[in-house]
Amino acid sequence: MRSRADLEPTAFVDLQALELFLQEKAGYWVWDSLKGRNEDVVSFENLWALFRPGDYLVVQDRLEEKVLFKFTRMDEVSDTVGFKKDFCVAMAVNFWFVSWSPGEKRFRQKYQLVKIERYVGQKKASTLPIYPLRYEDEATQKVLLDRLHERGKKWANLVSNSPTCFNHSGQGLPLSRGVVPEDVDITQVQGRMVLDLRDVMQLRNTVAEVEFGPSSSEVDEKLNDSWSESRLSKLYDPTQYRLCPPHISCYHLETGKHYLVSVTNLDPVCWERSALDQLILDEEKKSFLKTLVSNAANFKLKAGDIIANKGRGLTIILHGPPGVGKTLTAECLAEYAKKPMIPLSVGNLVGIEDSMEDELTEAFAKASRLDAILLLDEADVILEARSFEDVRRNGMVSVFLRHLEYYSGILFLTTNRISAMDPAFQSRIQVAIQYFELSHRQRSDIWQSLLNSKVIDCTEHDKDTIIDRLDEFADYPLNGRQIRNVLNLSAITAAADITSDYKVQVRHVEKALAEAVKFQRFFDDGNKDTKNRNRVWKPFAPPQQRTRI
């Protein structure tokens, strides 16, 4: 400390003026802010004293995950209130966290801010929307930092590797165009999800009052600690892992929607590779398909066209009568190849003409981006030969053919009417697998397979009784889907039968089988003369006569 004699006269006068100002004008506020720090409470006017440069900040988001940020600065948010102009209505807490750029394949800092709205009186620091980590006790801090370190490593590993399929069980926030809408509700999301990192990770609307902050500033650059100015392809420092987001963007295979979910709720998928062994299909065809799909899934076809990126995909059509295992074959092969399967809905393609090409473009791009197998089930509408009188459907087929030409992944098509297929598809399909009506032996095997998979709940004695009758049950010309329906109906019937202790017995199967056979005979008798005359596609009415729902 310099003495009074060492100070310049003007400097001494300045210090006296500052001391007088602090005593007369600012003494109360300074003392109040210091008091607030010690007692873990703070008024709105003294929020500036709560946050220090370089502080770790804690926020609990809408999915009840604790998130860690690095504080940079605080700004006043002013507005006109009544007759008061430039009245401070909120304080904007600026911070940064670690983000991932899918295009650059690099980790980078992302700047955002949280607003603390003006409040009356004093609040405990830890009850604010965002507060410094030091206001947690030491034990809580250690547990939290260790957990965030492990969670951050998992997040960093997920985003920096190839698209991966996971099982998810927990809450999620629906995404729209890569962000969480403001008024969206949390929903329960169960089932398989594929990481989809097309959009840069964002926290908008995952915590209260989050907005985008500045991209750079002089003070930010001074507070980056161990963070390199160059964007990183890999994280090394525990601090960097702790500043990673808790969420990741995923595509839900069952609903076809995107969700923001917690990485802690993602678990590896147990692929049912043995399901292919239980598939009722000729062993030679099964082995051929396994080889094709396995090889195509592990490397892109090199033999394409003289035009770049053309003709590099694998398109397989499975054709034959309904219920003989076409769709199941595609699903089993996807399990065997450990690839997610994305179903392409024909209804979405033909529903609204204007969006058809966009739907196709998005579907093929999504399958390539997520390294998934694409399935167009019941593709008769798309595959049917073009005709002179239906210009609209001709255009739809042409669009599909063009996308098929440039698709580099695996596509399965299933159809019951191969004879009606447009000739242009023939050269674009590499493999065609024909299915026939099930034989007696195949129907018996399907009955046995479904019983072994515990589709129904029954005692071992009743299961043996049903198995003894399989040769009789297989005499009825049902397809695989109908056999499954019989067992499902048996289970529903048994669920209301107290005399069987709510378990399936052979009498329940007999009753359900009788109903299925009755409907099958009614369908066959009533449609003998007409079921093969109807066209798959009937042109829509002119636009002025159509009503969109």
mmCIF file of N, CA and C in Angstrom, residues 35 77 172 249 323 327 375 519:
data_model
loop_
_atom_site.group_PDB
_atom_site.id
_atom_site.type_symbol
_atom_site.label_atom_id
_atom_site.label_comp_id
_atom_site.label_asym_id
_atom_site.label_seq_id
_atom_site.Cartn_x
_atom_site.Cartn_y
_atom_site.Cartn_z
ATOM 1 N N LYS A 35 -23.304 -8.928 2.464
ATOM 2 C CA LYS A 35 -24.127 -9.686 3.404
ATOM 3 C C LYS A 35 -24.860 -10.814 2.682
ATOM 4 N N VAL A 77 -31.240 -5.878 -18.881
ATOM 5 C CA VAL A 77 -32.298 -5.879 -19.898
ATOM 6 C C VAL A 77 -33.281 -4.795 -19.500
ATOM 7 N N GLY A 172 -38.874 -37.198 -23.015
ATOM 8 C CA GLY A 172 -38.268 -36.531 -24.156
ATOM 9 C C GLY A 172 -39.038 -35.278 -24.508
ATOM 10 N N SER A 249 -30.108 -35.255 -29.869
ATOM 11 C CA SER A 249 -31.237 -35.328 -30.805
ATOM 12 C C SER A 249 -31.332 -36.731 -31.389
ATOM 13 N N GLY A 323 -49.121 -62.307 -46.110
ATOM 14 C CA GLY A 323 -48.989 -63.124 -44.910
ATOM 15 C C GLY A 323 -48.015 -64.272 -44.997
ATOM 16 N N THR A 327 -42.585 -58.944 -45.235
ATOM 17 C CA THR A 327 -42.173 -57.858 -44.334
ATOM 18 C C THR A 327 -41.298 -58.390 -43.203
ATOM 19 N N LEU A 375 -37.671 -49.438 -45.861
ATOM 20 C CA LEU A 375 -38.692 -50.419 -46.231
ATOM 21 C C LEU A 375 -39.918 -49.710 -46.779
ATOM 22 N N PHE A 519 -64.337 -66.364 -41.505
ATOM 23 C CA PHE A 519 -64.142 -65.118 -42.238
ATOM 24 C C PHE A 519 -63.389 -65.364 -43.546
#
